[in-house]
Short mmCIF file of C-alpha atoms and ligand atoms in Angstrom, two decimals:
data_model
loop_
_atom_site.label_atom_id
_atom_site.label_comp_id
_atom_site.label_asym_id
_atom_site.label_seq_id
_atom_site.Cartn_x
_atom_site.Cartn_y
_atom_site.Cartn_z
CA UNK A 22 99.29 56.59 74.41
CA UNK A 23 99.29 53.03 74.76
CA UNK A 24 101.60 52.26 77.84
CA UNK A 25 100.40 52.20 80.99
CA UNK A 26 101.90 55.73 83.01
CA UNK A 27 103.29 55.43 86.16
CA UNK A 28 102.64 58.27 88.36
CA UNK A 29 104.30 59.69 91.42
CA UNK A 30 102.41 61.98 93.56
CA UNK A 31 104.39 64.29 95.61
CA UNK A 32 101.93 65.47 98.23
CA UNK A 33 99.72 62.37 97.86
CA UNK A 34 97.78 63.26 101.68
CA UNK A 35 96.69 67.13 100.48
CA UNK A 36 93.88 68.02 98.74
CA UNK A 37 95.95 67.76 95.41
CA UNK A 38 97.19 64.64 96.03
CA UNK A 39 94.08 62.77 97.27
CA UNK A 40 92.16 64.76 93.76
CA UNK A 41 94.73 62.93 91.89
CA UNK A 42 94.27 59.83 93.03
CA UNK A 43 90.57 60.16 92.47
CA UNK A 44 91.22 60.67 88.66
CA UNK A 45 93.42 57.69 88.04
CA UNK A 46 91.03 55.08 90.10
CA UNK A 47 88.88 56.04 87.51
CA UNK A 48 91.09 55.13 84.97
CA UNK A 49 93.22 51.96 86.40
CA UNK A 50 94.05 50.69 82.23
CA UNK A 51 95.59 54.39 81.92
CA UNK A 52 97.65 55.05 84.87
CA UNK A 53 99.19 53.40 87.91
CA UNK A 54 99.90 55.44 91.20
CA UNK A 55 103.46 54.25 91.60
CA UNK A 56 104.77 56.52 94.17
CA UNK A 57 102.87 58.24 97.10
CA UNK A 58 104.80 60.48 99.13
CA UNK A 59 103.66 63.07 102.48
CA UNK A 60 104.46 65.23 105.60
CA UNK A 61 103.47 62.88 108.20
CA UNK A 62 100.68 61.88 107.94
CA UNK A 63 100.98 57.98 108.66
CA UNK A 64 97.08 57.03 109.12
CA UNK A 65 96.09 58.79 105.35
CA UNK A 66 98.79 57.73 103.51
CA UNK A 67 98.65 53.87 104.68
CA UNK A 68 95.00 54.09 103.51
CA UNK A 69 95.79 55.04 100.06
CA UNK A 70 98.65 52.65 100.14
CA UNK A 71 96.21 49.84 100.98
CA UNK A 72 93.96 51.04 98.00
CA UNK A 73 96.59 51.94 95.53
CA UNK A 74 99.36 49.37 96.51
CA UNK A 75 102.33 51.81 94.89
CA UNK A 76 105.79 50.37 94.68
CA UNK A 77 106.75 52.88 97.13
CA UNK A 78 106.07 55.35 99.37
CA UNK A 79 108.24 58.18 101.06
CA UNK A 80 107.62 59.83 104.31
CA UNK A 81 109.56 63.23 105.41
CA UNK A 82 111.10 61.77 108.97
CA UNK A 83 112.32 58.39 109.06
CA UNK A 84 109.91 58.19 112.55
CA UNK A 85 106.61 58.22 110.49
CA UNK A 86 108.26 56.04 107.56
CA UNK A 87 108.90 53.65 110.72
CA UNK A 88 105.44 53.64 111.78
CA UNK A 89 103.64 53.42 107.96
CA UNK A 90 106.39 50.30 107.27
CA UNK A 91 105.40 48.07 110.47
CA UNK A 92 101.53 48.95 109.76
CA UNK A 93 102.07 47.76 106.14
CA UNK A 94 104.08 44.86 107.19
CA UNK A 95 100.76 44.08 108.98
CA UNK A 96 98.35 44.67 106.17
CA UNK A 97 100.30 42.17 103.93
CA UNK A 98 101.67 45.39 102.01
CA UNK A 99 104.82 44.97 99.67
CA UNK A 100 105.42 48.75 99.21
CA UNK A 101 108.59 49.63 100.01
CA UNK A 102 108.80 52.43 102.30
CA UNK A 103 111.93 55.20 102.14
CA UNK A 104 112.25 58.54 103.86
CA UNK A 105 113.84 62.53 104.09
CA UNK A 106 114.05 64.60 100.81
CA UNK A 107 117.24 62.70 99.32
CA UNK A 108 114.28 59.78 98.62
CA UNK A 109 111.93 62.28 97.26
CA UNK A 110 115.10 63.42 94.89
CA UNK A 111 115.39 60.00 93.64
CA UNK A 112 111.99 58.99 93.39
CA UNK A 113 111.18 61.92 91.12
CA UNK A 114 114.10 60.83 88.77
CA UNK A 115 113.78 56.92 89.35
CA UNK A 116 113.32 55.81 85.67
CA UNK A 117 110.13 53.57 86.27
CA UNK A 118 107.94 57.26 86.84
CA UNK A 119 106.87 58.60 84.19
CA UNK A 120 104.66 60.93 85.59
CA UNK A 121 105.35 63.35 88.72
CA UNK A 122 102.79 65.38 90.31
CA UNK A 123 104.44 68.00 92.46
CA UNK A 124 101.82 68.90 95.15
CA UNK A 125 103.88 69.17 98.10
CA UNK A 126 103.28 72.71 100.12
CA UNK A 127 106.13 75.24 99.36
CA UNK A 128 109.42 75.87 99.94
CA UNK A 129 109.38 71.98 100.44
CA UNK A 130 108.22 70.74 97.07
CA UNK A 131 111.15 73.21 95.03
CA UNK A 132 114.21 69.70 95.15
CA UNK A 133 111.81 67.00 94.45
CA UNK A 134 110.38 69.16 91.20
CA UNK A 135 113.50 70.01 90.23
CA UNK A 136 114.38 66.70 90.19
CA UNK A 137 111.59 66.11 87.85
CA UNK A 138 112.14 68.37 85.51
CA UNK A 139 116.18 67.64 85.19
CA UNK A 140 115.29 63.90 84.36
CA UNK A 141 112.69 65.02 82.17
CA UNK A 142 109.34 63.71 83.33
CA UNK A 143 106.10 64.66 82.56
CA UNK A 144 106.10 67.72 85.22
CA UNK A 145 102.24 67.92 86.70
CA UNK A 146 103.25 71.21 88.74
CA UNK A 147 100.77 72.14 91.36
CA UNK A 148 103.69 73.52 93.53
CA UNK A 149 103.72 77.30 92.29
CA UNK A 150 106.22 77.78 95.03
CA UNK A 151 108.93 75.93 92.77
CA UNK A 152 108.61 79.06 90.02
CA UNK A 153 108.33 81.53 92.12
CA UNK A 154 111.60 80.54 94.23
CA UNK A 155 113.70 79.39 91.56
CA UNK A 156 111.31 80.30 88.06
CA UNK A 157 114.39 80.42 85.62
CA UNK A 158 116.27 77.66 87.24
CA UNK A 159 113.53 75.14 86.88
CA UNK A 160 112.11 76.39 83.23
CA UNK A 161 115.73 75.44 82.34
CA UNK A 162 115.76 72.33 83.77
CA UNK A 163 113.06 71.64 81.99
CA UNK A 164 114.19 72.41 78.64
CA UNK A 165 117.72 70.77 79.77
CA UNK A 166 116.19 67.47 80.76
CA UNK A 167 113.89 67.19 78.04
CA UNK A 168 110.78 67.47 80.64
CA UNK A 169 107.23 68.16 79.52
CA UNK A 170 105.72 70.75 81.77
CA UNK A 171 102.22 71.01 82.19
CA UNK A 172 100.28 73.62 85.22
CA UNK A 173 97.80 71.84 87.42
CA UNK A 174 97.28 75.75 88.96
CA UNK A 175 93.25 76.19 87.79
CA UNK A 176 94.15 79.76 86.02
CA UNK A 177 97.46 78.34 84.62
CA UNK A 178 96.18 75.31 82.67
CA UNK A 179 93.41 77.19 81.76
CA UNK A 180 95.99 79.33 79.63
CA UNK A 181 97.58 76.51 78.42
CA UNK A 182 94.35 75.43 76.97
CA UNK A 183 93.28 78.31 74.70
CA UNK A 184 97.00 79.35 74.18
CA UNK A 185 98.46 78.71 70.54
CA UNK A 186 99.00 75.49 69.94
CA UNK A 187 102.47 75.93 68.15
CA UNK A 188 105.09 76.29 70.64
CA UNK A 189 105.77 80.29 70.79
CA UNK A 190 109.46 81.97 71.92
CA UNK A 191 107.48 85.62 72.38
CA UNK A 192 103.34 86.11 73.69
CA UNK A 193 103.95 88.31 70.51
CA UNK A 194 104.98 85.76 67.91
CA UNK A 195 101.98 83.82 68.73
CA UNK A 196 99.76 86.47 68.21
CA UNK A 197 98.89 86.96 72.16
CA UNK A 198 98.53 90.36 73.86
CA UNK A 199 98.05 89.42 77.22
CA UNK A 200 97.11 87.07 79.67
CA UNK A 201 94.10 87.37 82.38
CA UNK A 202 94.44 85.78 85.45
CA UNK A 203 91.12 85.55 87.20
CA UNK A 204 90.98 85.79 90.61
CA UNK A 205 88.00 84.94 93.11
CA UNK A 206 89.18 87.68 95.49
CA UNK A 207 88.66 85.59 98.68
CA UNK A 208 86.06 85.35 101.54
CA UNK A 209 87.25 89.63 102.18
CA UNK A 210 86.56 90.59 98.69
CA UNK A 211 83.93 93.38 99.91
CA UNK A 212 85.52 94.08 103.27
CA UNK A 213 86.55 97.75 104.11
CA UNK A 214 90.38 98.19 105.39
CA UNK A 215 89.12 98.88 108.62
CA UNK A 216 87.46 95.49 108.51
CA UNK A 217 90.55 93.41 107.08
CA UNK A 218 92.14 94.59 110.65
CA UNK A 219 89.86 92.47 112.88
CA UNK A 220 89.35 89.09 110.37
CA UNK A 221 89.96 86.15 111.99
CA UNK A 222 91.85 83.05 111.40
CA UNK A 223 88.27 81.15 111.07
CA UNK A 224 86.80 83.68 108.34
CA UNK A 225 90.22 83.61 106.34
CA UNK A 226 89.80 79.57 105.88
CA UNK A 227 86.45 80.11 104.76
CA UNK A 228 86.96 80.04 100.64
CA UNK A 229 83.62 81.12 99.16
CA UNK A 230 84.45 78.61 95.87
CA UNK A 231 87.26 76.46 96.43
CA UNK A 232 88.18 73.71 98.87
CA UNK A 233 92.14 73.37 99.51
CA UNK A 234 94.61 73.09 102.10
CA UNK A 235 94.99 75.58 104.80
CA UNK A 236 98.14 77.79 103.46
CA UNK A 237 96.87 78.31 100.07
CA UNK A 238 93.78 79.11 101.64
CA UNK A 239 94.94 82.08 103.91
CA UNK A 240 96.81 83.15 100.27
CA UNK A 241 93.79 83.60 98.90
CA UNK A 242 92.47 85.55 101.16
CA UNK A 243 95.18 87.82 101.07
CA UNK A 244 95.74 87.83 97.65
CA UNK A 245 99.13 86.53 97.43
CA UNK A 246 97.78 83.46 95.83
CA UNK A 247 97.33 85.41 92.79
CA UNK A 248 100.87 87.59 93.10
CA UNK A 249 102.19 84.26 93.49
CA UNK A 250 99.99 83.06 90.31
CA UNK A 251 101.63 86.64 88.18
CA UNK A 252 104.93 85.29 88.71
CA UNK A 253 104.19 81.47 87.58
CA UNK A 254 102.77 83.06 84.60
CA UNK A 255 105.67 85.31 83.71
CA UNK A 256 107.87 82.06 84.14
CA UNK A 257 105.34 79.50 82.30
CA UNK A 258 104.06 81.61 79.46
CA UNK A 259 107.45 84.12 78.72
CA UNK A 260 104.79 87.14 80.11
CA UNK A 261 106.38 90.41 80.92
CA UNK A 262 104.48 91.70 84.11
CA UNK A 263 102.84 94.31 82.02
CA UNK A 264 101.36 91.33 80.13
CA UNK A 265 99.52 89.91 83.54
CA UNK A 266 96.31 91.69 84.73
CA UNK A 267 94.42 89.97 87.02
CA UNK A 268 90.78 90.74 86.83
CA UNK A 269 88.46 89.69 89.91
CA UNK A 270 85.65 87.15 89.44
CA UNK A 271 84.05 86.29 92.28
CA UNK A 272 82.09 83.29 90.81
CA UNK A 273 85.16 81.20 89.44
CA UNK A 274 83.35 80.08 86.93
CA UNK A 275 86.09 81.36 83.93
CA UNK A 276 89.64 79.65 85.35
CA UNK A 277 91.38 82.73 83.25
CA UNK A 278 91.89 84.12 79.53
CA UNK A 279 94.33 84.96 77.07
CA UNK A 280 93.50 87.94 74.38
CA UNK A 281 94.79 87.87 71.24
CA UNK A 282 95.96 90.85 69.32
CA UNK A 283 93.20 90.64 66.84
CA UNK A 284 90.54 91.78 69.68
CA UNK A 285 89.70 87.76 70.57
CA UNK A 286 89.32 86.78 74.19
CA UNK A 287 89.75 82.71 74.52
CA UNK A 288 88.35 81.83 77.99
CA UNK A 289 88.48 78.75 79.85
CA UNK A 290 85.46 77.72 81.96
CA UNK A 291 84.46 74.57 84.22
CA UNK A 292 82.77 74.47 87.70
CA UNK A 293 85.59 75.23 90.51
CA UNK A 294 86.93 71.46 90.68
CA UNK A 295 90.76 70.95 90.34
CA UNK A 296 90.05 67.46 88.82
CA UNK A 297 89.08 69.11 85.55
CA UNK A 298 92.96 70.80 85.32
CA UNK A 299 94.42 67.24 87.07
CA UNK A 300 92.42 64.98 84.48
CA UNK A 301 93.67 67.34 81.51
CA UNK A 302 97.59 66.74 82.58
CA UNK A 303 97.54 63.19 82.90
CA UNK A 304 95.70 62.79 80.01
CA UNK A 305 97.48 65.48 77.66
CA UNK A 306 96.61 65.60 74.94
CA UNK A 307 94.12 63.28 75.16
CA UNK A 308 90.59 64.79 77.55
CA UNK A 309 89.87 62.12 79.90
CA UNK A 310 86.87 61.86 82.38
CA UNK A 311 87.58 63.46 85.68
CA UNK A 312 84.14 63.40 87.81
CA UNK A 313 83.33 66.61 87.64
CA UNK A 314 79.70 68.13 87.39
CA UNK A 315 79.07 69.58 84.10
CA UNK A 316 78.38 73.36 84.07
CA UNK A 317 74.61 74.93 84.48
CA UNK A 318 75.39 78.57 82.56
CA UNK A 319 72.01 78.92 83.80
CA UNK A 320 72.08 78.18 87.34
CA UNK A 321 75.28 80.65 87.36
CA UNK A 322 73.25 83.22 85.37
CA UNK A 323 75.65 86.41 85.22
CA UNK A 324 79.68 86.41 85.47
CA UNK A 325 80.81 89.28 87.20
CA UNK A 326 83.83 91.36 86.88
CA UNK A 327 86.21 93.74 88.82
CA UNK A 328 89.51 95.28 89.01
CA UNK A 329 91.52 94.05 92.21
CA UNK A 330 92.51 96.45 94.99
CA UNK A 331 95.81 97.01 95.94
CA UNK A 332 95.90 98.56 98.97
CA UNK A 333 93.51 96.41 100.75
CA UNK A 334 95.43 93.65 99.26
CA UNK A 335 99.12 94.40 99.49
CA UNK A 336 100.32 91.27 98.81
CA UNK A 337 99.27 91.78 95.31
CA UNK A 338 101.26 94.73 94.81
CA UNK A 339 104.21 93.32 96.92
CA UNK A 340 104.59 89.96 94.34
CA UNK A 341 104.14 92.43 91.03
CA UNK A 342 107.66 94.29 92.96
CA UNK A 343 108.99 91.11 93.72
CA UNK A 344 108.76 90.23 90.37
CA UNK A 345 110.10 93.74 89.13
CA UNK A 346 113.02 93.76 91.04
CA UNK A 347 113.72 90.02 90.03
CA UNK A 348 116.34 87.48 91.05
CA UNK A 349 115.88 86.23 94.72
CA UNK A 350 112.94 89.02 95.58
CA UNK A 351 110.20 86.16 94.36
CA UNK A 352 111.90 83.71 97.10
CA UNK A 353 112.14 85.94 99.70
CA UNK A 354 108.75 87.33 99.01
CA UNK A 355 107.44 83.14 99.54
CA UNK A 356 110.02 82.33 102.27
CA UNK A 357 108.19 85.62 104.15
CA UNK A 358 105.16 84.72 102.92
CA UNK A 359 105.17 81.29 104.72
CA UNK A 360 106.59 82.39 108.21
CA UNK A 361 103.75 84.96 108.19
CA UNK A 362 100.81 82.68 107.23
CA UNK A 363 101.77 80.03 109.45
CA UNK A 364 101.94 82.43 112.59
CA UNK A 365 98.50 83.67 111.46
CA UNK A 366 97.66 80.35 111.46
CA UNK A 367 98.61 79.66 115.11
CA UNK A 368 96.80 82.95 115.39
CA UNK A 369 100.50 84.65 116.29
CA UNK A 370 99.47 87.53 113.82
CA UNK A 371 96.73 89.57 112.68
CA UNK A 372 95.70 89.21 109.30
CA UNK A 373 96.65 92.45 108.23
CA UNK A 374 100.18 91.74 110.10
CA UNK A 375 101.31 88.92 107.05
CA UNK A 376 101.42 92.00 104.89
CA UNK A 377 103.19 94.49 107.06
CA UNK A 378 105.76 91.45 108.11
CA UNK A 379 106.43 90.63 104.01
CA UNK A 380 107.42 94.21 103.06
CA UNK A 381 109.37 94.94 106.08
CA UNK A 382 111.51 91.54 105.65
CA UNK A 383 111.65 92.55 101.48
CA UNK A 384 112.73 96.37 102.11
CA UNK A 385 115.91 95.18 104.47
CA UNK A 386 116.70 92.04 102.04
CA UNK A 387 119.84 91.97 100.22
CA UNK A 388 118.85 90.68 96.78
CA UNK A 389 120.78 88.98 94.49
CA UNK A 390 121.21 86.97 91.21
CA UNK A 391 119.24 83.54 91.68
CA UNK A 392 121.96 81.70 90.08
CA UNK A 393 122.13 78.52 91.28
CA UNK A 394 119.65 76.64 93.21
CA UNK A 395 121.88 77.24 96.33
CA UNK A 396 121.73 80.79 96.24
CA UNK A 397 118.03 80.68 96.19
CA UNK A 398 118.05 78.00 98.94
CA UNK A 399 120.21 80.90 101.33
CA UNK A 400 117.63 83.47 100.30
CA UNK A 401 115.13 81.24 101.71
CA UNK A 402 116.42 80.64 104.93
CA UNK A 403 117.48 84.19 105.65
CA UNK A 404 114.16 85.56 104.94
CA UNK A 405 113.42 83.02 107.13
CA UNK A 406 115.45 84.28 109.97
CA UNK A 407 114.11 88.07 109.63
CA UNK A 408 110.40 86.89 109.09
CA UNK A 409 111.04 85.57 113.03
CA UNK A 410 112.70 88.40 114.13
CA UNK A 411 110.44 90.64 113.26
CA UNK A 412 107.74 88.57 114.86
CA UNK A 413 110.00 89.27 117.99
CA UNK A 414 109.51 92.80 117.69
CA UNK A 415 106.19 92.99 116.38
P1 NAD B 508 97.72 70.51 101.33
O1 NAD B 508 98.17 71.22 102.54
O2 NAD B 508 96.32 70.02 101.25
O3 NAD B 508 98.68 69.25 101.06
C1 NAD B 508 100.07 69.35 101.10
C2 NAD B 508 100.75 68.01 100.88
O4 NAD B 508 102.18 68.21 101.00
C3 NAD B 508 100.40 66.96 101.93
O5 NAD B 508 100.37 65.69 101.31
C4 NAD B 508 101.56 67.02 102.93
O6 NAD B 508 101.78 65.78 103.58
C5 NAD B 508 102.73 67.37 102.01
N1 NAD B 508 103.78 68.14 102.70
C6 NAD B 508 103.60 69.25 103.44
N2 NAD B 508 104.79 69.70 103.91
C7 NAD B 508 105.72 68.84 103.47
C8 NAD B 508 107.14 68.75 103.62
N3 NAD B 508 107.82 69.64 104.37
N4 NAD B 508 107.80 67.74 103.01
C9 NAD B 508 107.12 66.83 102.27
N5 NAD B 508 105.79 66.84 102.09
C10 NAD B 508 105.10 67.85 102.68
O7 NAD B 508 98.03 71.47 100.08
P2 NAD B 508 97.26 71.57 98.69
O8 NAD B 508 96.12 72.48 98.80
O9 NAD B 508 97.04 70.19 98.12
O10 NAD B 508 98.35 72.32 97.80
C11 NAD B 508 99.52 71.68 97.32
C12 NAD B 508 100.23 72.59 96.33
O11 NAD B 508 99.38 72.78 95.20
C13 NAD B 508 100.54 73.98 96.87
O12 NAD B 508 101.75 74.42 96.35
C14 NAD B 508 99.40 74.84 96.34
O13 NAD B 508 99.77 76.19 96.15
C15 NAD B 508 99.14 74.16 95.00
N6 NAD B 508 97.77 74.36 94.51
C16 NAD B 508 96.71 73.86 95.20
C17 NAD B 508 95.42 74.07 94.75
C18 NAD B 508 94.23 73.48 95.49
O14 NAD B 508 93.11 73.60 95.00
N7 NAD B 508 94.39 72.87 96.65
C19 NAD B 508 95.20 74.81 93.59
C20 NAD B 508 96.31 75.31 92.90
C21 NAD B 508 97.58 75.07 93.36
MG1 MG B 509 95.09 79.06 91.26
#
C-alpha cells in the first residue's frame, strides 16, 4: 500500500487511543492521524492535537469542544474542532478516513462504529461493546458497506492471525474445531468466594499483566471481559458458543488459539502490549514495527494453564446465557454491566454486588429480536433504568 492512510481514532485520550498514536508517529510516511476524537478530556487531547495536527477533532459536549477550539486558536492550530455524536457519525463516514479505530468505552462507541462499517472503512474495532450490543447488526453492516473488519481485542486478532487464510462461511469448512480464548483471570484469580466478598475497588484496578482504562479493568477482574470476549468471537469468527472455551493463563503470554480438526493447535504469542495487535491492523497485511519488547521464552520459563470458575466468576456464566438466549440479552447483559461497574467504581457496590445486580436486571428483562439498531438502543436504556433501581433497593 502506497497511499498514505488517514486514520481516525475514536477514543484518541484512552489507553487505546494514545497506543495508537504511538504506532503511527513511528511511521509518519505510512499513516496520518486525521481525526482525534474524546470524552472530555480538553488538556490530553489538545496535546496530541499540537503533536499530531489532525484535520479535526470532536469532543462529546460542545462546552469542552469550546474550550479545546479557543486553546488551539492560541497555539496557532488549524484543526477544526466539531462536537456531540452526530460529528462522530460523520467523521467515521467522512470520505477523506480511511482508517477508523473505534476505542471509545461502551455503549458510547456502538453509532460512531456503525458508521464505519456502513461506509465501509477499514474497521480497527477495539470497542467489543459494539458486537456484543448489536453483533449481527454491525457484521452486516460490514458486509453491506463493503468494510474491512479487523479486532484490535489482544485474544481476537490473535485468532485472526493463525485462522485460515481463505475467507471461511463455517469454523468447519475451514477445517477449525474450536477457538481458545485465553484469559489472565484477573488480580482474584486464586481468591476464595468468601474473599471476592470483601475486594476492594483498589485491588480490582490492580491488573497483574495489562495496563488499560478503568472499566475494562474492573471486567477483568470479574470476568466479564472474557464473557464479553465469547460473544465478539461468536460474532467475528461465525463460532457457536460450544465452539468458545476459554482456558485461564495467568501469564498472558499466548493472546489465544484456534485448533484445527486434524489435532493442530495454532497459538499466538507476544509480550502483553496492545501495540503488537494495533501495529498488525494498520498495517494488514503488511507487519509493521510497533515498539514492543521482543519475547524472553526464557525469562517466562513455564506457561500455565487452567479451566475458569464459574461460580466465583458469574459473569462468565451470565454472558455464555446471554449469548444462549440471543437477541437483546448481550445488550442488556453490557447496559447492566456498565451501571454496575461504574457504581463499584464510586465504591456504590461491592464487588460481588456487579454480579448479583446483572442477573437480577437479566431474569426480569423482556427480551426481544435485536432488529434494528433502535431496538437495541431501547434495550439499553431500560436495562439502564432497572440496573438503578435495583441499586435503590439494594
Ligand atoms: P479508556 O477508558 O482508557 O479510554 C476511553 C476513551 O473513550 C477515552 O478517549 C474517552 O475520552 C473516550 N470516551 C469515553 N466515554 C465516551 C463517550 N461517552 N463519548 C465519546 N467518547 C468517550 O478505555 P480503553 O482501555 O482505551 O478501552 C477502549 C475500548 O477498547 C473499550 O471498549 C475496551 O473494552 C477496548 N479494549 C481495550 C483494551 C486495552 O488494553 N485497554 C484491550 C482490548 C479492548
Ligand atoms: Mg481482550
Amino acid at each position: 500500500m502506497s497511499k498514505q492512510q488517514n486514520v481516525a481514532i475514536f477514543g484518541a485520550t484512552g489507553t487505546i487511543g494514545t497506543h495508537t498514536l504511538d504506532v503511527i508517529a513511528r511511521h509518519p510516511d505510512r499513516f496520518r492521524a486525521y481525526a482525534l476524537t474524546a470524552n472530555a478530556n480538553v488538556e490530553a487531547i489538545f496535546k496530541q492535537c499540537v503533536t499530531f495536527e489532525p484535520a479535526y477533532a470532536v469532543m462529546l459536549s460542545e462546552g469542552a469542544a469550546e474550550s479545546l477550539r479557543s486553546k488551539l486558536r492560541d497555539a496557532g492550530s488549524s484543526t477544526q474542532v466539531l462536537f456531540g455524536m452526530s460529528a462522530l457519525e460523520e467523521i467515521a463516514a467522512h470520505p477523506e478516513v480511511d482508517a477508523v479505530m473505534a476505542a471509545i468505552v461502551g455503549a458510547a462507541g456502538l453509532r460512531p462504529a456503525m458508521a464505519a462499517a456502513r461506509s465501509g472503512k477499514r474497521v480497527l474495532l477495539a470497542n467489543k461493546e459494539t458486537l456484543v450490543m448489536a453483533g449481527s447488526l454491525f457484521m452486516q453492516a460490514v458486509e453491506e458497506g463493503s468494510a474491512t473488519l479487523l479486532p484490535i481485542d489482544s485474544e481476537h486478532n490473535a485468532i485472526f492471525q493463525v485462522m485460515p487464510a481463505r475467507r471461511c462461511d463455517s469454523l468447519m469448512d475451514g477445517g477449525v474445531k474450536r477457538v481458545l480464548l485465553t484469559a489472565s483471570g484477573g488480580p482474584f484469580r486464586t481468591k476464595t468466594e468468601d474473599e471476592l466478598q470483601n475486594v476492594t475497588c483498589e485491588q480490582a484496578l490492580n491488573h497483574p499483566n495489562w495496563v488499560m482504562g478503568p472499566k475494562i479493568t474492573i471486567d477483568s477482574a470479574t470476568l466479564m471481559n472474557k464473557g464479553l470476549e465469547v460473544i465478539e468471537a461468536h460474532w467475528l469468527f461465525n463460532a457457536k458458543p460450544e465452539q468458545i472455551e476459554v482456558v485461564v493463563h495467568p501469564q498472558s503470554v499466548i493472546h489465544s488459539m484456534v485448533e484445527y480438526v486434524d489435532g493442530s493447535v495454532l497459538a499466538q504469542l507476544g509480550n502483553p502490549d496492545m501495540r503488537t495487535p494495533i501495529a498488525y491492523a494498520l498495517g494488514y497485511p503488511d507487519r509493521l514495527d510497533s515498539g514492543v519488547s521482543a519475547l524472553d521464552l526464557m525469562k517466562i520459563a513455564r506457561l500455565d494453564f487452567e479451566a475458569p470458575d464459574i461460580v466465583r466468576f458469574p459473569c462468565l456464566r451470565l454472558a455464555y446465557e446471554a449469548l444462549e438466549r440471543g437477541g437483546t440479552a448481550p445488550a442488556i447483559l453490557n447496559a447492566a454491566n456498565e451501571v454496575a461497574v461504574s457504581a463499584f467504581l464510586d465504591r456504590k457496590i461491592h464487588f460481588m454486588g456487579i454480579p448479583r445486580m446483572i442477573e437480577s436486571v437479566l431474569s426480569a428483562a423482556v427480551i426481544q429480536e435485536a432488529r434494528t439498531l433502535d431496538t437495541v438502543i431501547a434495550a439499553d436504556l431500560a436495562a439502564r433504568e432497572a440496573a438503578a433501581e435495583w441499586m435503590m433497593v439494594h
